[in-house]
Amino acid sequence: PITPGELLCLGSSLAFSGFFYYMYRKKARIVACIQEAPKLQVDDDLPALVSAAEGRCLPYVALEGIVLPAQAALNSHYHEGLQGVIQKLLLKEHRLIWNSLARSW
């Protein structure tokens, strides 16, 4: 005879397993899209290609080309000789609203 506690444990175990498998498959699809991303060159044709795309956005692409830093290149702390640049830094500050019910911001 199976007790209700065992059924509860079995059901929750199956639910968690299903949820984690769903998350795994979702992330696997995203990784596959990134690995199959088209490689584009940074040249004069790139702005026209982006503006012609749906929503003026390319979902996953790999850009190849030479970029120049605005000030100084970032040096890697972990790999000697590896440098990178930041294309754009966006700072978004969320506005705080007083919640009178919870009496908090």
Coordinates of C-alpha atoms in Angstrom, one line a residue:
P1 CA 0.0 0.0 0.0
I2 CA 1.2 3.5 -0.9
T3 CA 0.7 6.2 1.7
P4 CA -0.5 9.7 0.8
G5 CA 2.9 11.1 1.8
E6 CA 4.7 8.9 -0.7
L7 CA 2.2 10.0 -3.4
L8 CA 2.8 13.6 -2.6
C9 CA 6.6 13.1 -2.8
L10 CA 6.3 11.2 -6.1
G11 CA 4.0 13.9 -7.5
S12 CA 6.3 16.7 -6.5
S13 CA 9.3 14.9 -7.8
L14 CA 7.7 14.4 -11.2
A15 CA 6.6 18.0 -11.2
F16 CA 10.1 19.3 -10.5
S17 CA 11.6 16.9 -13.0
G18 CA 9.2 18.1 -15.7
F19 CA 9.9 21.8 -14.9
F20 CA 13.6 21.4 -15.0
Y21 CA 13.5 19.4 -18.2
Y22 CA 11.3 22.2 -19.7
M23 CA 13.9 24.8 -18.6
Y24 CA 16.7 22.6 -20.0
R25 CA 15.1 22.3 -23.4
K26 CA 14.3 26.0 -23.6
K27 CA 17.9 26.9 -22.8
A28 CA 19.2 24.3 -25.3
R29 CA 17.1 25.9 -28.1
I30 CA 18.6 29.3 -27.3
V31 CA 22.1 27.9 -27.3
A32 CA 21.4 26.2 -30.7
C33 CA 20.2 29.6 -32.1
I34 CA 23.4 31.3 -30.8
Q35 CA 25.6 28.6 -32.3
E36 CA 23.9 28.9 -35.7
A37 CA 24.1 32.7 -35.7
P38 CA 25.1 34.2 -39.0
K39 CA 28.6 35.8 -39.1
L40 CA 28.5 39.4 -40.4
Q41 CA 31.3 41.8 -41.2
V42 CA 31.5 45.2 -39.7
D43 CA 31.4 47.3 -42.8
D44 CA 29.2 49.9 -44.6
D45 CA 26.5 47.4 -45.5
L46 CA 25.7 46.6 -41.8
P47 CA 23.5 49.6 -41.0
A48 CA 21.4 49.0 -44.1
L49 CA 21.0 45.3 -43.1
V50 CA 19.9 46.2 -39.6
S51 CA 17.4 48.8 -40.7
A52 CA 15.9 46.3 -43.2
A53 CA 15.4 43.7 -40.5
E54 CA 12.1 43.2 -38.7
G55 CA 11.9 45.6 -35.8
R56 CA 15.3 47.1 -36.8
C57 CA 16.9 44.3 -34.7
L58 CA 18.9 41.2 -35.5
P59 CA 18.2 38.5 -32.9
Y60 CA 21.5 36.6 -32.9
V61 CA 24.5 37.5 -35.0
A62 CA 28.3 37.2 -34.7
L63 CA 30.0 40.4 -35.8
E64 CA 33.5 40.1 -37.2
G65 CA 35.7 43.1 -37.7
I66 CA 38.0 45.6 -36.0
V67 CA 36.7 47.9 -33.4
L68 CA 38.5 50.8 -31.8
P69 CA 38.0 51.8 -28.2
A70 CA 36.7 55.3 -27.4
Q71 CA 39.2 55.8 -24.5
A72 CA 41.2 52.7 -23.5
A73 CA 40.7 49.0 -24.2
L74 CA 39.8 46.7 -21.2
N75 CA 42.5 44.2 -20.3
S76 CA 41.5 40.8 -19.1
H77 CA 42.4 39.8 -15.5
Y78 CA 42.3 36.1 -16.4
H79 CA 44.0 35.9 -19.9
E80 CA 47.1 37.9 -20.5
G81 CA 47.0 39.8 -23.8
L82 CA 43.3 39.6 -24.2
Q83 CA 41.5 42.9 -24.6
G84 CA 37.9 44.0 -25.1
V85 CA 35.8 47.1 -25.5
I86 CA 32.3 48.1 -24.2
Q87 CA 30.1 49.2 -27.1
K88 CA 27.4 50.9 -25.0
L89 CA 26.7 51.2 -21.3
L90 CA 23.1 51.8 -20.3
L91 CA 22.2 52.9 -16.8
K92 CA 18.5 52.7 -15.9
E93 CA 17.3 54.1 -12.6
H94 CA 14.0 52.8 -11.4
R95 CA 11.7 55.3 -9.8
L96 CA 10.5 54.6 -6.3
I97 CA 6.9 54.8 -5.5
W98 CA 5.5 55.0 -2.0
N99 CA 3.2 52.1 -1.2
S100 CA 0.8 53.4 1.5
L101 CA -0.6 49.9 2.2
A102 CA 2.8 48.3 2.9
R103 CA 4.2 51.6 4.1
S104 CA 7.4 51.2 2.1
W105 CA 9.0 52.6 -1.0

